[in-house]
XYZ file of C-alpha atoms in Angstrom:
435
model
C 102.704 36.942 61.127
C 99.514 38.060 60.302
C 100.102 37.408 56.177
C 101.069 34.509 56.535
C 98.138 32.922 58.777
C 96.096 35.123 55.990
C 97.261 32.983 53.096
C 96.973 29.362 54.830
C 93.244 30.644 55.444
C 92.848 31.033 51.957
C 93.483 27.685 50.570
C 90.534 26.679 51.884
C 87.848 27.828 49.823
C 84.488 29.871 51.281
C 81.473 28.252 49.873
C 80.236 32.031 49.515
C 83.295 32.916 47.513
C 82.690 33.951 43.666
C 86.909 33.298 43.450
C 86.459 30.157 41.410
C 90.034 29.429 41.240
C 89.922 27.815 44.521
C 88.094 24.806 43.670
C 89.687 21.848 43.557
C 89.633 19.828 40.679
C 88.823 22.897 38.735
C 91.915 22.894 36.986
C 91.742 19.686 35.397
C 88.320 20.156 33.797
C 88.370 20.677 30.258
C 86.543 22.467 27.618
C 82.397 22.345 27.609
C 83.140 20.946 24.232
C 84.858 17.874 25.088
C 82.720 16.652 27.665
C 79.812 16.871 25.525
C 81.466 14.466 22.857
C 82.119 11.972 25.802
C 77.875 12.619 26.666
C 77.317 11.846 22.593
C 78.823 8.293 22.976
C 77.147 7.709 26.355
C 74.216 8.666 24.394
C 75.214 6.619 21.425
C 75.590 3.694 23.593
C 72.331 3.623 25.401
C 70.109 4.192 22.106
C 71.871 1.263 20.392
C 71.393 -1.295 23.932
C 68.180 0.375 25.749
C 65.649 -1.930 23.349
C 67.752 -5.321 23.821
C 68.344 -4.391 27.493
C 64.519 -3.405 28.266
C 63.002 -6.108 31.106
C 66.202 -7.865 30.902
C 66.926 -8.521 27.716
C 70.430 -9.982 26.904
C 72.497 -6.863 25.036
C 74.669 -9.262 23.147
C 71.427 -11.133 21.761
C 71.018 -10.907 18.366
C 67.039 -11.014 18.295
C 65.020 -7.689 19.042
C 62.637 -9.187 21.751
C 63.148 -8.170 25.335
C 63.258 -11.405 27.667
C 60.954 -12.382 30.073
C 59.952 -14.355 32.726
C 58.098 -17.060 30.576
C 61.582 -16.940 28.558
C 63.706 -18.340 31.336
C 63.813 -21.745 33.052
C 63.309 -20.730 36.098
C 63.687 -23.909 39.391
C 60.926 -21.706 40.804
C 57.214 -20.305 39.601
C 57.232 -16.720 39.415
C 53.723 -14.634 39.060
C 54.511 -11.671 37.558
C 51.020 -9.017 37.239
C 49.734 -6.912 33.469
C 48.630 -3.527 32.806
C 44.355 -4.389 33.187
C 41.347 -1.838 31.628
C 38.847 -0.583 33.929
C 36.530 -2.657 32.722
C 38.906 -6.126 33.232
C 39.847 -5.256 36.150
C 36.079 -5.018 37.178
C 34.538 -8.003 35.943
C 37.879 -9.636 37.581
C 36.167 -8.227 40.978
C 33.059 -9.266 40.273
C 33.851 -12.782 39.313
C 36.076 -12.656 42.231
C 32.874 -12.306 44.734
C 30.477 -14.291 42.653
C 32.535 -16.972 43.367
C 32.670 -15.422 47.441
C 29.294 -15.994 47.767
C 28.205 -19.205 46.531
C 30.862 -20.741 48.682
C 29.226 -18.608 51.686
C 25.409 -19.855 50.262
C 27.166 -24.358 50.316
C 28.396 -23.081 53.568
C 31.463 -23.018 53.614
C 32.059 -19.503 54.442
C 34.704 -18.145 52.639
C 38.970 -17.042 52.555
C 41.216 -15.081 49.964
C 44.255 -17.067 48.276
C 46.388 -14.034 48.832
C 50.044 -14.037 46.887
C 52.568 -14.037 50.123
C 55.172 -10.354 49.499
C 57.539 -12.161 52.372
C 60.898 -12.466 51.670
C 60.935 -15.365 51.402
C 58.805 -15.471 48.450
C 60.554 -12.940 46.187
C 63.839 -14.146 43.838
C 66.383 -12.454 41.788
C 66.387 -12.900 38.267
C 69.765 -11.618 37.462
C 68.765 -12.612 33.456
C 66.232 -9.220 33.499
C 68.012 -8.012 36.145
C 65.201 -7.163 38.389
C 63.591 -8.701 42.249
C 60.097 -11.059 40.564
C 57.924 -12.616 43.756
C 57.189 -16.455 43.076
C 53.739 -18.493 43.405
C 53.728 -18.913 47.195
C 50.090 -18.326 48.198
C 48.333 -17.819 51.705
C 44.822 -18.577 52.978
C 43.241 -15.183 54.784
C 39.695 -16.793 56.194
C 37.329 -14.177 57.065
C 35.912 -17.208 59.725
C 39.486 -17.043 62.019
C 40.391 -13.845 64.857
C 43.527 -13.781 63.546
C 42.279 -13.360 59.791
C 39.015 -11.718 59.880
C 39.539 -8.386 60.228
C 41.944 -8.472 57.313
C 39.641 -10.350 54.625
C 37.131 -8.099 56.272
C 39.822 -4.737 54.845
C 40.232 -6.578 51.722
C 36.344 -6.979 50.741
C 35.999 -3.501 51.447
C 39.201 -2.152 49.160
C 37.595 -4.576 46.515
C 34.229 -2.627 46.781
C 36.296 0.323 46.189
C 37.788 -0.329 43.163
C 34.726 -1.275 41.912
C 33.203 1.547 42.602
C 36.592 3.447 41.011
C 35.783 1.385 37.918
C 32.129 2.016 37.668
C 32.567 5.961 37.992
C 35.950 6.422 35.999
C 37.706 8.150 38.807
C 40.858 8.028 40.288
C 41.673 8.879 44.044
C 44.412 8.875 46.197
C 45.338 6.254 48.749
C 44.931 9.221 51.978
C 40.994 9.136 49.992
C 40.683 5.295 50.482
C 41.918 5.631 53.557
C 39.305 7.537 55.333
C 36.688 5.787 53.877
C 36.887 3.664 56.687
C 39.004 4.795 59.228
C 37.400 2.744 61.963
C 37.964 -0.186 59.845
C 41.404 0.865 58.425
C 42.760 2.362 61.759
C 45.777 2.958 60.362
C 46.749 4.248 56.378
C 49.575 1.466 55.630
C 47.005 -1.039 56.325
C 44.849 0.098 53.883
C 48.396 0.741 51.219
C 49.211 -3.565 52.412
C 46.031 -4.365 51.224
C 45.587 -2.587 48.156
C 48.942 -4.474 46.913
C 47.723 -7.743 48.284
C 44.617 -6.600 46.607
C 46.247 -6.631 43.365
C 48.637 -9.453 43.377
C 44.751 -11.261 43.929
C 43.551 -9.661 41.079
C 46.776 -10.191 38.486
C 46.992 -6.469 38.371
C 48.986 -3.426 38.395
C 48.606 -0.890 40.913
C 47.702 1.646 38.903
C 45.262 0.016 36.876
C 43.257 -0.065 40.845
C 42.909 4.148 39.525
C 44.455 4.646 43.177
C 47.533 6.683 43.196
C 49.734 8.093 45.668
C 49.639 12.342 46.277
C 52.114 14.099 43.976
C 56.054 13.749 45.282
C 58.786 13.620 42.556
C 59.235 15.997 39.583
C 60.933 16.608 36.553
C 63.492 19.999 35.504
C 65.010 20.254 32.243
C 65.319 19.061 28.683
C 62.070 17.327 28.242
C 58.573 18.007 26.550
C 55.355 15.869 27.453
C 51.358 16.519 26.869
C 49.494 16.186 29.978
C 46.114 15.149 29.891
C 46.565 16.415 26.665
C 48.423 19.973 28.002
C 51.476 20.221 26.182
C 54.281 20.978 29.577
C 57.986 22.346 28.317
C 60.058 20.824 31.506
C 62.793 23.958 30.650
C 60.376 27.301 30.887
C 58.736 25.524 34.742
C 61.176 27.395 36.926
C 63.356 26.045 39.570
C 60.886 23.993 40.868
C 60.085 22.021 37.579
C 57.201 20.313 37.011
C 55.543 18.131 39.884
C 55.272 13.940 38.035
C 51.529 12.838 37.342
C 50.642 10.882 40.221
C 48.285 8.953 37.297
C 51.097 8.843 34.748
C 48.318 7.122 31.810
C 47.366 10.795 31.366
C 51.476 11.495 29.738
C 52.010 11.064 25.871
C 53.178 12.994 23.230
C 57.506 12.677 25.341
C 60.018 14.482 23.443
C 63.488 15.286 24.514
C 67.302 16.104 23.059
C 68.618 16.103 26.422
C 71.845 13.512 26.047
C 70.939 11.449 29.414
C 69.025 11.734 32.293
C 70.219 12.587 35.638
C 67.798 11.406 38.782
C 68.347 12.854 41.933
C 68.130 11.506 45.445
C 67.707 14.645 47.172
C 65.198 17.416 47.156
C 68.543 20.196 47.675
C 70.888 19.260 44.997
C 67.933 19.281 42.755
C 67.260 22.669 43.294
C 70.232 23.499 43.020
C 71.311 22.252 39.311
C 67.958 23.565 37.999
C 68.778 26.828 39.847
C 71.446 26.476 37.515
C 70.383 25.493 34.877
C 72.118 22.452 34.653
C 70.478 20.696 31.648
C 71.294 23.591 29.681
C 75.222 23.443 29.512
C 75.341 19.423 29.679
C 71.877 18.496 27.328
C 69.822 16.254 30.259
C 66.861 16.165 32.470
C 67.047 16.098 35.911
C 64.251 14.135 37.949
C 64.091 13.389 41.507
C 61.598 11.850 44.070
C 62.827 13.968 47.251
C 63.924 10.457 48.621
C 62.477 7.262 48.932
C 61.239 7.055 45.495
C 56.932 6.700 44.869
C 56.050 4.581 42.642
C 54.663 6.954 39.437
C 58.853 8.227 39.407
C 59.578 5.321 39.133
C 56.828 4.989 36.681
C 58.034 8.084 34.914
C 61.936 7.068 34.957
C 60.436 3.793 33.265
C 58.568 5.813 30.762
C 61.329 8.286 29.627
C 64.490 5.372 29.362
C 61.995 3.186 27.265
C 60.780 6.142 24.749
C 63.615 8.300 25.255
C 66.401 5.478 24.959
C 68.375 7.879 26.571
C 71.228 7.024 29.575
C 70.125 7.602 33.385
C 73.269 8.162 35.562
C 71.954 8.814 38.994
C 73.632 11.096 42.014
C 72.355 10.088 45.327
C 73.876 10.395 49.170
C 77.243 8.218 50.036
C 75.703 5.578 52.414
C 73.540 2.140 52.765
C 70.684 4.227 52.401
C 71.486 5.884 48.763
C 71.862 3.050 47.216
C 68.858 1.190 48.520
C 67.384 4.213 47.177
C 69.101 3.273 43.219
C 68.599 -0.566 43.856
C 64.744 -0.110 43.837
C 64.944 2.079 40.806
C 67.139 -0.090 38.906
C 65.895 -3.847 40.726
C 62.776 -2.269 42.192
C 61.581 -3.140 46.002
C 60.986 -5.911 48.095
C 57.463 -5.095 48.918
C 56.770 -4.858 44.983
C 57.939 -7.147 43.037
C 54.977 -8.128 41.884
C 55.246 -5.149 39.721
C 58.637 -5.088 39.055
C 58.470 -5.705 35.000
C 56.348 -2.105 35.172
C 58.442 -0.648 37.695
C 61.608 -0.889 37.306
C 64.261 0.972 34.741
C 67.111 -1.471 33.256
C 70.922 -0.780 33.919
C 70.941 2.621 35.702
C 74.319 3.875 36.164
C 75.955 4.718 39.577
C 77.698 8.598 39.281
C 78.069 9.862 42.879
C 78.470 10.230 45.364
C 80.738 7.250 45.897
C 82.666 5.948 49.045
C 85.593 6.512 46.959
C 84.676 9.947 45.698
C 85.137 11.088 49.940
C 89.632 11.029 49.487
C 89.183 11.439 45.989
C 87.533 15.060 45.965
C 88.994 15.609 49.263
C 85.483 15.541 51.144
C 86.563 17.539 54.543
C 86.458 15.343 57.427
C 84.376 17.895 58.764
C 81.731 16.370 56.057
C 81.730 13.116 56.942
C 79.368 11.745 59.566
C 80.090 8.226 61.418
C 77.775 5.768 59.675
C 75.567 4.047 62.813
C 75.713 0.876 63.947
C 72.340 -0.121 62.093
C 74.312 2.294 59.070
C 76.968 -0.712 58.979
C 74.768 -3.803 59.458
C 72.781 -1.975 57.001
C 75.521 -2.468 54.599
C 76.675 -5.533 54.750
C 73.194 -6.696 54.811
C 73.438 -5.033 51.325
C 75.973 -7.040 50.777
C 74.667 -10.465 50.508
C 72.352 -9.228 48.493
C 72.395 -10.611 44.667
C 71.556 -7.546 42.619
C 74.743 -5.952 44.172
C 77.258 -9.218 43.982
C 76.549 -8.841 39.815
C 77.636 -5.852 40.176
C 81.853 -5.900 41.612
C 82.554 -1.863 41.205
C 79.504 -1.702 43.566
C 80.786 -4.733 46.016
C 83.971 -2.491 46.120
C 82.493 0.485 46.667
C 80.416 -0.690 50.453
C 82.999 -2.620 51.221
C 84.773 0.170 51.487
C 82.191 2.176 52.672
C 81.873 -0.614 55.939
C 85.429 -1.072 56.748
C 85.285 3.367 56.606
C 82.584 3.907 58.694
C 81.843 6.870 56.836
C 79.480 8.282 54.952
C 78.145 11.615 53.334
C 75.054 13.911 51.797
C 76.047 15.031 48.414
C 75.546 18.307 50.536
C 78.949 17.287 52.061
C 80.113 19.244 48.345
C 79.035 22.714 49.590
C 81.649 22.527 51.508
C 83.936 24.135 48.700
C 81.038 26.172 47.301
C 77.569 26.072 46.601
C 78.256 25.635 42.955
C 80.352 22.651 43.057
C 77.861 20.228 42.557
C 77.103 21.680 39.373
C 80.160 24.028 37.903
C 82.989 21.023 38.877
C 81.810 17.350 40.309
C 79.344 16.336 37.963
C 81.346 17.977 35.194
C 84.340 16.066 35.965
C 82.176 13.048 36.740
C 80.806 13.605 33.158
C 84.370 14.327 31.611
C 85.802 10.802 33.659
C 83.273 8.701 32.637
C 82.902 7.714 35.651
C 80.285 5.614 36.954
C 79.299 1.970 37.989
């Protein structure tokens, strides 16, 4: 009886066990060389389509010129910002301030015409596969109790940006906030007006020389120059290389990778980095440790465009994992004005997907019940045009909402700490199991 119980107990893998024979699906994995052949096909397909897909170009079109907003006959007028030089930003600010001064001297006070970044002023464009901003604006007069403070903050931000242009230096958003804490009160307020200023000036936020603190990291088969210093990401240890907040200083990207693996969570990134997954299957691994920051989104797009590599995403099986994936692919609504520069076309959803929970026999105790807010978020996503265009996404989301179950990437650790790198991802690649 004791022997029988012992055998039954052994049927379930111990995460600390070194016995790989017990790992589910380990026995159907093909040799690495066979999986590499599959990756070569993915790589070759991406190489021939990346240029056409950039910025929404049709992959079936014989023309290599990417589509832009001006090429489309949209029912609504839309606006996009562009990269501007420091001298151009400085000149635009000075012109704007002169207009304000003339208006004040004429006895008319002053106000700002601010492009609205509300959801109602945003549009998903299927041909471009990204969210763009329509042309509605709101008036922000100084002589109004409801907008006087925000108008003052706008003038202050313009003044600070002008100083940065004159000195040719970069500061963080936190630095900007601490220049006048009493006026800004909270960093979210100075951050929001910073985006407004980019819209008003018609430039990307990176053109303003205001950066966010380093958040994203990259490791794997990539070398690039960072402000003149050559960085080899295979020699950066399991911590990887912090993605520079100023992408303008990044250049000379070179890689022998077959794909880019975009990872939502820092924990999964560390696991893959420590296991040197990028050496077994040549790839570049990148994460923003949750919600993507601007620098990571810019860096990912730069890699995709310059290296022409396919991007496979590994996110949690919950509505927020898919929202994070959509921010990388289609853009965020908050920064829809700059979606042309921040989005990475044709990201494929590798996992963890709702259908994987049963397919890979994820234990019930590792599946989490969805909250009412989770379910609402999932249903809201099903109404988004960028989800509707992908039947596979719709099917997976419907399954998630129906089962009311979610799971984190770390649920795979129930089969062993290295199951993610040793079995799950290799099998996904082997079976071309991405959407």
